[in-house]
Amino acid sequence: MTAPSLLPTVRTTCPYCAVQCNFDLHLENGLPVKVTPTKDCPVARGTVCKKGLAALSDLRHPDRLTHPLLRKNGELVPVGWSEALAYVRGVLGPLVQTRPQAVGVFGSGSLTNEKTYLLGKFARLALKTPHIDYNGRYCMASASTALNRSVGYDRGLGFPLAEMGTSDLILLVGANIAETLPPIMQYLKAAKDRGGVVYAIDPRATTTTKVAGRHLGLRPGTDGVLALGLLHLMKVWGKVRPTAPSHGMLEALAQADAYPPTRVAHECGIPEAELLALARAYAEAHKPLILTGRGAEQHAHGTDTVQAFLNLAFLTGHFGKPGGGYGTLTGQGNGQGGREHGQKNDQLPGARSLRDPRHRVEMAALWGCSEGDLPQPGHSAQNLLNACGGEIEALIVLGSNPVVSAAGAGQITERLKALKHLIVIDFLPSETAQIATLVLPGSMWCEEEGTTTNLEGRVQRRRKAITAPGASREDWRILCDLAAAVGRPQGFTYATFRELQDEFFRATKGGKADYSGLSAERLDRASAQWPVRHADGPDTPYAYAPTYPTADGLATLHLPRLPAVSASSRTLTLTTGRLGNQYQSGTQTRRNAALRAEATAQMHPDTAAEHGLRAGEPVTLRTAHGETTLPVVLTPGLRPDTVFLPFHWPETANLLTDPDTVDPHSHMPAFKATPVTLHPVPVTVPASRVGAHRQVVPV
Ligand SMILES: Nc1nc2c(c(=O)[nH]1)N[C@H]1C(S)=C(S)[C@@H](COP(=O)(O)OP(=O)(O)OC[C@H]3O[C@@H](n4cnc5c(=O)[nH]c(N)nc54)[C@H](O)[C@@H]3O)O[C@H]1N2
Ligand SMILES: Nc1nc2c(c(=O)[nH]1)N[C@H]1C(S)=C(S)[C@@H](COP(=O)(O)OP(=O)(O)OC[C@H]3O[C@@H](n4cnc5c(=O)[nH]c(N)nc54)[C@H](O)[C@@H]3O)O[C@H]1N2
Ligand code: SF4
Ligand SMILES: [Mo]
C-alpha cells in the first residue's frame, strides 16, 4: 500500500555512489515511474549511469521488507512494531544499564548526514557504548587517515570536479572510474581534449585504462613503491619544490634515495622504460593530479601508500592546486559526510575528535550531558565484527551487509551468528538480515529527507518523494524508537525531521567539517561545498590551502613504511573489486533485472593454461582464509600473476580475504592482495554447483 505522491516530479539524488547525481523522479499514482537526469546537476551535468536509471525498481520489489521480523524457534517471523520494540526493551534495556560496552553499532557511508549524526548520538547517549564504527573503514579510510594525519582534515577532492578537466596529467591509481563513477569520465575526457595525458595504474586492463590511453599494469600492492620511485626521479631531476614548509620533508626526500628505477621497476613488475615515461610526464606537467581509488588504498599498508603519493604531490609543489595535487575518489553515496559526523569510533560531529577534551565539552553542551558521560573511542569496524559473540553480545547494523562485504566473511559470519542479539535495519533481506534475531524495515533513499555530501565535499538535498511502504519506517524514526525502547528517550524526541536536521547543522558549528551555515532552504537554492560557516557566508570550493588545521598550521609528511615486495613470478595474488552493473554487497542490484552480471574468476589466459583451466570451466580458488569455486573468465589484460574477483556476491571474494589483518593506521583490511592458489575442479563435481552461490531467499 502506498500513500499518495507529494508532488508529480521531485528532484533528488541517486541512492548509490559518491558522485551523487541529481535526477528528477516522475511520479504516477504515488510511485516514481521514471528517472530523468537534469542538466542542472552540478556534478554529472545531465548524465546518469545505468545503476541510477535502474534504481527505481527496488522501491517496491516483492522482497521489500514491510514489517519487522523476529526470530522465533529459529525462524524469522513477521511481528508488529510493539512486539519488535518489546524485544529490544527486554534484551537491550538491561544490557545498556549494566554492560553497555557489550553492545555494538555498525553504520554506513550510505546513510544521509542526518542519520550518520543520529546514529553516533544514539550509540553514545542512548546505548552509552564506545563501540560504534562503520563500513567506511572498508572504503576510503586509508586515504582519510593519511590526509588527516598530514594536513589535519580530509575532503576527498579539494576542488570542484570540473577542475579535473584543467589538469594536464591525471594519474588514476587503482580507480576504475568508467565502471564505478562513470559521469566523471566527462572530466577525464575534457582534460584529454585540452591535450592532457591520463594514466590508469591498475593490474588489470579495464574500460578506464582504455579511455585513459596509458596503462601501467603494476603488481598489486606496489603502488607505494611506485610513488617513492617517482619521488626519487623528481629529486634526481631537480623537480623538488615543496608546496609549503612542513615537518618531515627532509626525511621523506631521503627515503626516496633507496628507490632507484631498477628496484622500482622490478618490485612493481613493470618495464623500467614505462616507469621512466610516467616519471617524465609527471616532471613536465604543470598541474599533475594524482587520484587514488580503492585499488591503491585497500591494503594492510594502504595509509602508507597514500602517504607516499601525498608526499610526492606535496614535495613537487602541486598539493592543494585547483585541479591538481592529490585527491581520493570517495565511493559510497555519502562516503564523505559519513566519515565526518560521528559514526566513526573516535569521532564527534563536524569531524571533531572524541579524544579532544574541548570537542567533548562542546558536544556534551549541545547534547545536554556531561563530558564524562561520553564514552572514549571503541573498536574499529573489523575488530568490532571479530569481537561479536565474545565481548560484543548485541550488534545493531544500519546500512551494511558484512556477511558479504567484510574481509574474511566466512569467519565474520560465524562471529555474527554467535551474537545473542543481531538487530538489522534494512529495506531488503540482505544476507546479514537473514541471520539476524530482529529485522526492522527501514526507508529507501527517496522515502526520506536528508542531505548527502559527495566526493568533492558538495552537500546536496536528498528529497522525499514517496512514503515507505507497509509498516516500514523512516530510519531516523527507528533510531528514536530504539532509544525509547532502551529507556533513554531524552534527546531522541524530534517531532519532525526538520528538528533533527537543524540540530545536525548546529552540531557541526566550529568543527573542521562545519555545515552550520547550511539549511534546507539554502540547499534548495544551490549545493555547497564544506566548510560553510555562516548562513550568509560563502561555501568553500577550494580546500587544502596552507595553513592547515594542525597544531602549528604546518603539514607533516610521515614516512611511508612499505612491506618488502616478493617479486617471485610463482606467487599468484588475488585482488578484488567491482563490476559496472553491480553495487557493493549486491542487496539492491542483484535483484535488479536491468543490472545483470555474473560472478566469475578473471585470469590471464597463460595463468589458466598453466593450471589446466579453460574459459567457463570451474576453478576452486584457495587462500589461507577460505575457498570458493567459480567459472573461469580469460582476461588477457590482467597480469599473469594476479587473479581478479568481484565481491558483489556471497561466496565470492570475501570468503578468500583475511579477516584478521588490518592497516595499523586506518584499520582497513587488505581487500586487494591475498596469496591464492588455483585448482581445477575434478569432473565428478556436478556442473550445476559451479557459480551456484547461496540464493537470496526471501525471509
Ligand atoms: N558499479 C559500481 N560502482 C561503484 C561501487 C560498486 O560497488 N559498483 N561502489 C562504490 C564504492 S563504495 C567505492 S569505494 C568505489 C570504488 O571504486 P574503485 O576504486 O574504482 O573500485 P574497485 O573496483 O574496488 O578498484 C579499482 C581498481 O583497482 C584495481 N586494483 C586492484 N588491486 C590494485 C592494486 O594493488 N593497485 C592498483 N593500482 N590497482 C589495483 C582493480 O583491478 C580495479 O580495477 O566505487 C563506487 N562505485
Ligand atoms: N573483497 C572486497 N570487499 C569489499 C570491497 C572490495 O573492494 N573488495 N570494498 C569495500 C567497500 S569500499 C565498501 S564501501 C563495502 C560496502 O559493503 P557494505 O557495507 O555491505 O555496503 P552495501 O552493500 O552498500 O550494504 C548496504 C546494506 O544496507 C542497506 N542499505 C543501504 N542504504 C540504506 C539506508 O539508507 N537505510 C537502511 N536501513 N539500509 C540501507 C542495503 O540494502 C544493504 O543491505 O564493501 C567493502 N568490501
Ligand atoms: S550510481 Fe553514481 S554515477 Fe550512477 S547515477 Fe548514481 S550517483 Fe550517478
Ligand atoms: Mo566503498
PDB file of N, CA, C and O and ligand atoms in Angstrom, residues 15 106-108 110-112 115 135-136 138-140 294 298 332 398-402 404-407 425-428 430 440 442-445 448 462 475 576-578 583-588 645-647 653-654 657 671-672, ligand 2:
ATOM      1  N   PRO A  15      20.663   6.892  -5.022  1.00  0.00           N
ATOM      2  CA  PRO A  15      20.988   6.159  -3.795  1.00  0.00           C
ATOM      3  C   PRO A  15      22.389   5.566  -3.791  1.00  0.00           C
ATOM      4  O   PRO A  15      22.869   5.133  -2.754  1.00  0.00           O
ATOM      5  N   PHE A 106      26.996  -0.753  13.983  1.00  0.00           N
ATOM      6  CA  PHE A 106      27.741  -0.767  12.723  1.00  0.00           C
ATOM      7  C   PHE A 106      26.972   0.066  11.709  1.00  0.00           C
ATOM      8  O   PHE A 106      25.864  -0.267  11.318  1.00  0.00           O
ATOM      9  N   GLY A 107      27.553   1.189  11.296  1.00  0.00           N
ATOM     10  CA  GLY A 107      26.864   2.131  10.412  1.00  0.00           C
ATOM     11  C   GLY A 107      27.391   2.078   8.996  1.00  0.00           C
ATOM     12  O   GLY A 107      28.015   1.111   8.570  1.00  0.00           O
ATOM     13  N   SER A 108      27.155   3.175   8.240  1.00  0.00           N
ATOM     14  CA  SER A 108      27.378   3.083   6.798  1.00  0.00           C
ATOM     15  C   SER A 108      27.589   4.443   6.131  1.00  0.00           C
ATOM     16  O   SER A 108      26.974   5.443   6.514  1.00  0.00           O
ATOM     17  N   SER A 110      26.387   4.906   3.360  1.00  0.00           N
ATOM     18  CA  SER A 110      25.172   5.093   2.554  1.00  0.00           C
ATOM     19  C   SER A 110      24.176   5.991   3.264  1.00  0.00           C
ATOM     20  O   SER A 110      23.191   6.404   2.656  1.00  0.00           O
ATOM     21  N   LEU A 111      24.384   6.207   4.547  1.00  0.00           N
ATOM     22  CA  LEU A 111      23.387   6.960   5.330  1.00  0.00           C
ATOM     23  C   LEU A 111      23.526   8.447   5.062  1.00  0.00           C
ATOM     24  O   LEU A 111      24.633   8.956   4.898  1.00  0.00           O
ATOM     25  N   THR A 112      22.408   9.156   5.083  1.00  0.00           N
ATOM     26  CA  THR A 112      22.458  10.614   4.952  1.00  0.00           C
ATOM     27  C   THR A 112      23.255  11.202   6.120  1.00  0.00           C
ATOM     28  O   THR A 112      23.477  10.530   7.144  1.00  0.00           O
ATOM     29  N   LYS A 115      21.288  10.965   9.396  1.00  0.00           N
ATOM     30  CA  LYS A 115      21.240   9.638  10.027  1.00  0.00           C
ATOM     31  C   LYS A 115      22.601   9.268  10.615  1.00  0.00           C
ATOM     32  O   LYS A 115      22.682   8.645  11.664  1.00  0.00           O
ATOM     33  N   ASN A 135      31.104   1.055   7.796  1.00  0.00           N
ATOM     34  CA  ASN A 135      31.727   0.400   6.639  1.00  0.00           C
ATOM     35  C   ASN A 135      32.676   1.314   5.864  1.00  0.00           C
ATOM     36  O   ASN A 135      33.381   0.839   4.976  1.00  0.00           O
ATOM     37  N   GLY A 136      32.731   2.592   6.177  1.00  0.00           N
ATOM     38  CA  GLY A 136      33.720   3.474   5.556  1.00  0.00           C
ATOM     39  C   GLY A 136      35.129   3.035   5.916  1.00  0.00           C
ATOM     40  O   GLY A 136      36.103   3.347   5.225  1.00  0.00           O
ATOM     41  N   TYR A 138      36.107   0.200   5.535  1.00  0.00           N
ATOM     42  CA  TYR A 138      36.462  -0.699   4.429  1.00  0.00           C
ATOM     43  C   TYR A 138      36.690   0.067   3.140  1.00  0.00           C
ATOM     44  O   TYR A 138      37.003  -0.509   2.116  1.00  0.00           O
ATOM     45  N   CYS A 139      36.430   1.357   3.181  1.00  0.00           N
ATOM     46  CA  CYS A 139      36.315   2.100   1.942  1.00  0.00           C
ATOM     47  C   CYS A 139      37.524   3.026   1.776  1.00  0.00           C
ATOM     48  O   CYS A 139      38.587   2.578   1.388  1.00  0.00           O
ATOM     49  N   MET A 140      37.382   4.303   2.120  1.00  0.00           N
ATOM     50  CA  MET A 140      38.483   5.232   1.862  1.00  0.00           C
ATOM     51  C   MET A 140      39.248   5.577   3.141  1.00  0.00           C
ATOM     52  O   MET A 140      39.931   6.589   3.201  1.00  0.00           O
ATOM     53  N   ARG A 294      40.248   2.589  -4.573  1.00  0.00           N
ATOM     54  CA  ARG A 294      40.406   1.502  -3.603  1.00  0.00           C
ATOM     55  C   ARG A 294      41.550   0.562  -3.976  1.00  0.00           C
ATOM     56  O   ARG A 294      42.113  -0.102  -3.114  1.00  0.00           O
ATOM     57  N   GLN A 298      43.162  -0.179  -0.426  1.00  0.00           N
ATOM     58  CA  GLN A 298      42.667  -1.288   0.407  1.00  0.00           C
ATOM     59  C   GLN A 298      43.739  -2.351   0.620  1.00  0.00           C
ATOM     60  O   GLN A 298      43.627  -3.485   0.148  1.00  0.00           O
ATOM     61  N   GLN A 332      31.003   5.597  -1.564  1.00  0.00           N
ATOM     62  CA  GLN A 332      29.578   5.451  -1.282  1.00  0.00           C
ATOM     63  C   GLN A 332      28.849   6.787  -1.406  1.00  0.00           C
ATOM     64  O   GLN A 332      29.455   7.852  -1.293  1.00  0.00           O
ATOM     65  N   LEU A 398      23.115  -0.822  10.606  1.00  0.00           N
ATOM     66  CA  LEU A 398      22.290   0.070   9.783  1.00  0.00           C
ATOM     67  C   LEU A 398      23.061   0.428   8.511  1.00  0.00           C
ATOM     68  O   LEU A 398      24.035   1.177   8.558  1.00  0.00           O
ATOM     69  N   GLY A 399      22.669  -0.168   7.380  1.00  0.00           N
ATOM     70  CA  GLY A 399      23.238   0.235   6.092  1.00  0.00           C
ATOM     71  C   GLY A 399      24.472  -0.529   5.666  1.00  0.00           C
ATOM     72  O   GLY A 399      25.277  -0.010   4.896  1.00  0.00           O
ATOM     73  N   SER A 400      24.624  -1.772   6.135  1.00  0.00           N
ATOM     74  CA  SER A 400      25.762  -2.568   5.703  1.00  0.00           C
ATOM     75  C   SER A 400      25.356  -4.037   5.676  1.00  0.00           C
ATOM     76  O   SER A 400      24.402  -4.432   6.337  1.00  0.00           O
ATOM     77  N   ASN A 401      26.131  -4.809   4.926  1.00  0.00           N
ATOM     78  CA  ASN A 401      25.828  -6.233   4.757  1.00  0.00           C
ATOM     79  C   ASN A 401      27.130  -7.017   4.920  1.00  0.00           C
ATOM     80  O   ASN A 401      27.650  -7.601   3.974  1.00  0.00           O
ATOM     81  N   PRO A 402      27.688  -7.009   6.143  1.00  0.00           N
ATOM     82  CA  PRO A 402      29.033  -7.570   6.342  1.00  0.00           C
ATOM     83  C   PRO A 402      29.156  -9.052   6.030  1.00  0.00           C
ATOM     84  O   PRO A 402      30.255  -9.527   5.787  1.00  0.00           O
ATOM     85  N   VAL A 404      28.540 -10.340   3.403  1.00  0.00           N
ATOM     86  CA  VAL A 404      29.123 -10.363   2.055  1.00  0.00           C
ATOM     87  C   VAL A 404      30.362  -9.473   1.958  1.00  0.00           C
ATOM     88  O   VAL A 404      31.334  -9.820   1.300  1.00  0.00           O
ATOM     89  N   SER A 405      30.345  -8.319   2.635  1.00  0.00           N
ATOM     90  CA  SER A 405      31.357  -7.305   2.340  1.00  0.00           C
ATOM     91  C   SER A 405      32.539  -7.265   3.295  1.00  0.00           C
ATOM     92  O   SER A 405      33.545  -6.634   2.991  1.00  0.00           O
ATOM     93  N   ALA A 406      32.450  -7.924   4.453  1.00  0.00           N
ATOM     94  CA  ALA A 406      33.572  -7.856   5.395  1.00  0.00           C
ATOM     95  C   ALA A 406      34.697  -8.769   4.934  1.00  0.00           C
ATOM     96  O   ALA A 406      34.458  -9.817   4.323  1.00  0.00           O
ATOM     97  N   ALA A 407      35.915  -8.388   5.243  1.00  0.00           N
ATOM     98  CA  ALA A 407      37.056  -9.239   4.927  1.00  0.00           C
ATOM     99  C   ALA A 407      36.936 -10.537   5.728  1.00  0.00           C
ATOM    100  O   ALA A 407      36.583 -10.512   6.912  1.00  0.00           O
ATOM    101  N   ILE A 425      18.700  -3.140  10.546  1.00  0.00           N
ATOM    102  CA  ILE A 425      17.713  -2.224   9.969  1.00  0.00           C
ATOM    103  C   ILE A 425      18.023  -2.161   8.475  1.00  0.00           C
ATOM    104  O   ILE A 425      19.085  -1.688   8.069  1.00  0.00           O
ATOM    105  N   ASP A 426      17.149  -2.679   7.663  1.00  0.00           N
ATOM    106  CA  ASP A 426      17.377  -2.692   6.212  1.00  0.00           C
ATOM    107  C   ASP A 426      16.018  -2.629   5.533  1.00  0.00           C
ATOM    108  O   ASP A 426      14.977  -2.770   6.191  1.00  0.00           O
ATOM    109  N   PHE A 427      16.038  -2.416   4.224  1.00  0.00           N
ATOM    110  CA  PHE A 427      14.762  -2.395   3.496  1.00  0.00           C
ATOM    111  C   PHE A 427      14.609  -3.626   2.608  1.00  0.00           C
ATOM    112  O   PHE A 427      13.580  -3.842   2.012  1.00  0.00           O
ATOM    113  N   LEU A 428      15.680  -4.415   2.507  1.00  0.00           N
ATOM    114  CA  LEU A 428      15.638  -5.658   1.748  1.00  0.00           C
ATOM    115  C   LEU A 428      16.313  -6.736   2.601  1.00  0.00           C
ATOM    116  O   LEU A 428      17.153  -6.419   3.451  1.00  0.00           O
ATOM    117  N   SER A 430      18.906  -8.557   3.201  1.00  0.00           N
ATOM    118  CA  SER A 430      20.324  -8.786   2.922  1.00  0.00           C
ATOM    119  C   SER A 430      20.734 -10.103   3.584  1.00  0.00           C
ATOM    120  O   SER A 430      20.030 -10.613   4.472  1.00  0.00           O
ATOM    121  N   LEU A 440      14.417  -4.846  11.292  1.00  0.00           N
ATOM    122  CA  LEU A 440      13.488  -3.707  11.320  1.00  0.00           C
ATOM    123  C   LEU A 440      13.436  -3.090   9.926  1.00  0.00           C
ATOM    124  O   LEU A 440      14.484  -2.780   9.341  1.00  0.00           O
ATOM    125  N   GLY A 442      13.332  -0.505   7.200  1.00  0.00           N
ATOM    126  CA  GLY A 442      13.665   0.918   7.131  1.00  0.00           C
ATOM    127  C   GLY A 442      13.256   1.545   5.810  1.00  0.00           C
ATOM    128  O   GLY A 442      12.516   0.961   5.017  1.00  0.00           O
ATOM    129  N   SER A 443      13.800   2.738   5.576  1.00  0.00           N
ATOM    130  CA  SER A 443      13.353   3.538   4.432  1.00  0.00           C
ATOM    131  C   SER A 443      14.423   3.586   3.353  1.00  0.00           C
ATOM    132  O   SER A 443      15.625   3.595   3.628  1.00  0.00           O
ATOM    133  N   MET A 444      13.969   3.662   2.095  1.00  0.00           N
ATOM    134  CA  MET A 444      14.896   3.822   0.979  1.00  0.00           C
ATOM    135  C   MET A 444      15.069   5.304   0.671  1.00  0.00           C
ATOM    136  O   MET A 444      14.283   6.141   1.095  1.00  0.00           O
ATOM    137  N   TRP A 445      16.080   5.590  -0.121  1.00  0.00           N
ATOM    138  CA  TRP A 445      16.542   6.943  -0.426  1.00  0.00           C
ATOM    139  C   TRP A 445      15.427   7.961  -0.636  1.00  0.00           C
ATOM    140  O   TRP A 445      15.403   8.989   0.040  1.00  0.00           O
ATOM    141  N   GLU A 448      12.682   9.455   2.282  1.00  0.00           N
ATOM    142  CA  GLU A 448      13.073  10.237   3.451  1.00  0.00           C
ATOM    143  C   GLU A 448      13.785  11.511   2.991  1.00  0.00           C
ATOM    144  O   GLU A 448      14.329  11.563   1.900  1.00  0.00           O
ATOM    145  N   ARG A 462      18.706  15.519  -0.450  1.00  0.00           N
ATOM    146  CA  ARG A 462      18.048  14.323  -0.968  1.00  0.00           C
ATOM    147  C   ARG A 462      16.589  14.465  -0.537  1.00  0.00           C
ATOM    148  O   ARG A 462      16.284  14.471   0.650  1.00  0.00           O
ATOM    149  N   ASP A 475      14.267   5.529   8.775  1.00  0.00           N
ATOM    150  CA  ASP A 475      15.349   5.072   9.655  1.00  0.00           C
ATOM    151  C   ASP A 475      15.517   5.968  10.883  1.00  0.00           C
ATOM    152  O   ASP A 475      15.776   5.487  11.978  1.00  0.00           O
ATOM    153  N   THR A 576      40.561  -7.902  -5.729  1.00  0.00           N
ATOM    154  CA  THR A 576      39.092  -7.910  -5.796  1.00  0.00           C
ATOM    155  C   THR A 576      38.594  -6.516  -6.124  1.00  0.00           C
ATOM    156  O   THR A 576      39.331  -5.544  -6.021  1.00  0.00           O
ATOM    157  N   GLY A 577      37.336  -6.417  -6.529  1.00  0.00           N
ATOM    158  CA  GLY A 577      36.804  -5.089  -6.828  1.00  0.00           C
ATOM    159  C   GLY A 577      35.400  -5.181  -7.388  1.00  0.00           C
ATOM    160  O   GLY A 577      34.631  -6.087  -7.049  1.00  0.00           O
ATOM    161  N   ARG A 578      35.098  -4.236  -8.293  1.00  0.00           N
ATOM    162  CA  ARG A 578      33.705  -4.014  -8.694  1.00  0.00           C
ATOM    163  C   ARG A 578      33.441  -4.248 -10.165  1.00  0.00           C
ATOM    164  O   ARG A 578      34.331  -4.130 -10.994  1.00  0.00           O
ATOM    165  N   TYR A 583      26.323  -3.207  -7.397  1.00  0.00           N
ATOM    166  CA  TYR A 583      26.698  -2.246  -6.375  1.00  0.00           C
ATOM    167  C   TYR A 583      26.966  -2.972  -5.064  1.00  0.00           C
ATOM    168  O   TYR A 583      26.079  -3.652  -4.522  1.00  0.00           O
ATOM    169  N   GLN A 584      28.188  -2.842  -4.582  1.00  0.00           N
ATOM    170  CA  GLN A 584      28.581  -3.292  -3.256  1.00  0.00           C
ATOM    171  C   GLN A 584      28.192  -4.726  -2.973  1.00  0.00           C
ATOM    172  O   GLN A 584      28.383  -5.599  -3.789  1.00  0.00           O
ATOM    173  N   SER A 585      27.586  -4.978  -1.793  1.00  0.00           N
ATOM    174  CA  SER A 585      27.265  -6.353  -1.402  1.00  0.00           C
ATOM    175  C   SER A 585      26.077  -6.876  -2.199  1.00  0.00           C
ATOM    176  O   SER A 585      25.656  -8.017  -1.992  1.00  0.00           O
ATOM    177  N   GLY A 586      25.534  -6.083  -3.093  1.00  0.00           N
ATOM    178  CA  GLY A 586      24.567  -6.579  -4.066  1.00  0.00           C
ATOM    179  C   GLY A 586      23.128  -6.695  -3.607  1.00  0.00           C
ATOM    180  O   GLY A 586      22.273  -7.106  -4.383  1.00  0.00           O
ATOM    181  N   THR A 587      22.851  -6.339  -2.362  1.00  0.00           N
ATOM    182  CA  THR A 587      21.467  -6.479  -1.860  1.00  0.00           C
ATOM    183  C   THR A 587      20.488  -5.838  -2.835  1.00  0.00           C
ATOM    184  O   THR A 587      19.447  -6.405  -3.149  1.00  0.00           O
ATOM    185  N   GLN A 588      20.829  -4.649  -3.299  1.00  0.00           N
ATOM    186  CA  GLN A 588      19.921  -3.937  -4.174  1.00  0.00           C
ATOM    187  C   GLN A 588      20.080  -4.400  -5.633  1.00  0.00           C
ATOM    188  O   GLN A 588      19.105  -4.754  -6.282  1.00  0.00           O
ATOM    189  N   LEU A 645      38.595 -11.056  -8.637  1.00  0.00           N
ATOM    190  CA  LEU A 645      37.229 -11.486  -8.306  1.00  0.00           C
ATOM    191  C   LEU A 645      36.397 -10.282  -7.912  1.00  0.00           C
ATOM    192  O   LEU A 645      36.842  -9.451  -7.103  1.00  0.00           O
ATOM    193  N   PRO A 646      35.169 -10.193  -8.409  1.00  0.00           N
ATOM    194  CA  PRO A 646      34.270  -9.165  -7.883  1.00  0.00           C
ATOM    195  C   PRO A 646      33.791  -9.601  -6.497  1.00  0.00           C
ATOM    196  O   PRO A 646      33.843 -10.790  -6.177  1.00  0.00           O
ATOM    197  N   PHE A 647      33.312  -8.649  -5.697  1.00  0.00           N
ATOM    198  CA  PHE A 647      32.893  -9.031  -4.333  1.00  0.00           C
ATOM    199  C   PHE A 647      31.391  -8.905  -4.113  1.00  0.00           C
ATOM    200  O   PHE A 647      30.921  -9.012  -2.996  1.00  0.00           O
ATOM    201  N   ALA A 653      34.520 -13.026  -3.361  1.00  0.00           N
ATOM    202  CA  ALA A 653      35.825 -12.530  -2.919  1.00  0.00           C
ATOM    203  C   ALA A 653      36.079 -12.686  -1.417  1.00  0.00           C
ATOM    204  O   ALA A 653      37.162 -13.113  -1.008  1.00  0.00           O
ATOM    205  N   ASN A 654      35.101 -12.340  -0.611  1.00  0.00           N
ATOM    206  CA  ASN A 654      35.433 -12.221   0.811  1.00  0.00           C
ATOM    207  C   ASN A 654      35.490 -13.537   1.567  1.00  0.00           C
ATOM    208  O   ASN A 654      35.902 -13.556   2.731  1.00  0.00           O
ATOM    209  N   THR A 657      39.386 -13.473   1.580  1.00  0.00           N
ATOM    210  CA  THR A 657      40.218 -12.387   2.126  1.00  0.00           C
ATOM    211  C   THR A 657      40.470 -12.612   3.619  1.00  0.00           C
ATOM    212  O   THR A 657      39.807 -13.415   4.270  1.00  0.00           O
ATOM    213  N   PHE A 671      41.807  -5.911   1.337  1.00  0.00           N
ATOM    214  CA  PHE A 671      40.901  -6.494   0.342  1.00  0.00           C
ATOM    215  C   PHE A 671      41.583  -6.743  -1.001  1.00  0.00           C
ATOM    216  O   PHE A 671      41.083  -7.479  -1.822  1.00  0.00           O
ATOM    217  N   LYS A 672      42.692  -6.049  -1.261  1.00  0.00           N
ATOM    218  CA  LYS A 672      43.222  -6.040  -2.615  1.00  0.00           C
ATOM    219  C   LYS A 672      44.450  -6.913  -2.826  1.00  0.00           C
ATOM    220  O   LYS A 672      45.013  -6.870  -3.921  1.00  0.00           O
TER     221      LYS A 672
HETATM  222  N1  LIG B   2      36.652  -8.031  -1.310  1.00  0.00           N
HETATM  223  C1  LIG B   2      36.222  -6.781  -1.232  1.00  0.00           C
HETATM  224  N2  LIG B   2      35.373  -6.440  -0.240  1.00  0.00           N
HETATM  225  C2  LIG B   2      34.965  -5.164  -0.130  1.00  0.00           C
HETATM  226  C3  LIG B   2      35.412  -4.179  -1.037  1.00  0.00           C
HETATM  227  C4  LIG B   2      36.289  -4.563  -2.089  1.00  0.00           C
HETATM  228  O1  LIG B   2      36.710  -3.755  -2.932  1.00  0.00           O
HETATM  229  N3  LIG B   2      36.673  -5.859  -2.142  1.00  0.00           N
HETATM  230  N4  LIG B   2      35.004  -2.881  -0.881  1.00  0.00           N
HETATM  231  C5  LIG B   2      34.604  -2.430   0.442  1.00  0.00           C
HETATM  232  C6  LIG B   2      33.919  -1.133   0.348  1.00  0.00           C
HETATM  233  S1  LIG B   2      34.786   0.139  -0.405  1.00  0.00           S
HETATM  234  C7  LIG B   2      32.698  -0.910   0.847  1.00  0.00           C
HETATM  235  S2  LIG B   2      32.069   0.691   0.841  1.00  0.00           S
HETATM  236  C8  LIG B   2      31.923  -2.015   1.466  1.00  0.00           C
HETATM  237  C9  LIG B   2      30.449  -1.936   1.150  1.00  0.00           C
HETATM  238  O2  LIG B   2      29.737  -3.039   1.572  1.00  0.00           O
HETATM  239  P1  LIG B   2      28.524  -2.894   2.639  1.00  0.00           P
HETATM  240  O3  LIG B   2      28.997  -2.244   3.867  1.00  0.00           O
HETATM  241  O4  LIG B   2      27.938  -4.243   2.827  1.00  0.00           O
HETATM  242  O5  LIG B   2      27.554  -1.886   1.895  1.00  0.00           O
HETATM  243  P2  LIG B   2      26.317  -2.147   0.995  1.00  0.00           P
HETATM  244  O6  LIG B   2      26.433  -3.353   0.143  1.00  0.00           O
HETATM  245  O7  LIG B   2      26.026  -0.850   0.360  1.00  0.00           O
HETATM  246  O8  LIG B   2      25.242  -2.551   2.080  1.00  0.00           O
HETATM  247  C10 LIG B   2      24.284  -1.779   2.414  1.00  0.00           C
HETATM  248  C11 LIG B   2      23.173  -2.620   3.064  1.00  0.00           C
HETATM  249  O9  LIG B   2      22.392  -1.701   3.744  1.00  0.00           O
HETATM  250  C12 LIG B   2      21.185  -1.479   3.046  1.00  0.00           C
HETATM  251  N5  LIG B   2      21.039  -0.032   2.972  1.00  0.00           N
HETATM  252  C13 LIG B   2      21.630   0.821   2.109  1.00  0.00           C
HETATM  253  N6  LIG B   2      21.276   2.085   2.392  1.00  0.00           N
HETATM  254  C14 LIG B   2      20.449   2.031   3.463  1.00  0.00           C
HETATM  255  C15 LIG B   2      19.736   3.014   4.210  1.00  0.00           C
HETATM  256  O10 LIG B   2      19.811   4.212   3.959  1.00  0.00           O
HETATM  257  N7  LIG B   2      18.966   2.550   5.220  1.00  0.00           N
HETATM  258  C16 LIG B   2      18.854   1.233   5.535  1.00  0.00           C
HETATM  259  N8  LIG B   2      18.081   0.891   6.556  1.00  0.00           N
HETATM  260  N9  LIG B   2      19.517   0.288   4.854  1.00  0.00           N
HETATM  261  C17 LIG B   2      20.298   0.681   3.833  1.00  0.00           C
HETATM  262  C18 LIG B   2      21.272  -2.202   1.719  1.00  0.00           C
HETATM  263  O11 LIG B   2      20.031  -2.767   1.370  1.00  0.00           O
HETATM  264  C19 LIG B   2      22.337  -3.278   2.005  1.00  0.00           C
HETATM  265  O12 LIG B   2      21.775  -4.458   2.502  1.00  0.00           O
HETATM  266  O13 LIG B   2      32.416  -3.275   0.970  1.00  0.00           O
HETATM  267  C20 LIG B   2      33.777  -3.463   1.226  1.00  0.00           C
HETATM  268  N10 LIG B   2      34.128  -4.824   0.895  1.00  0.00           N
END
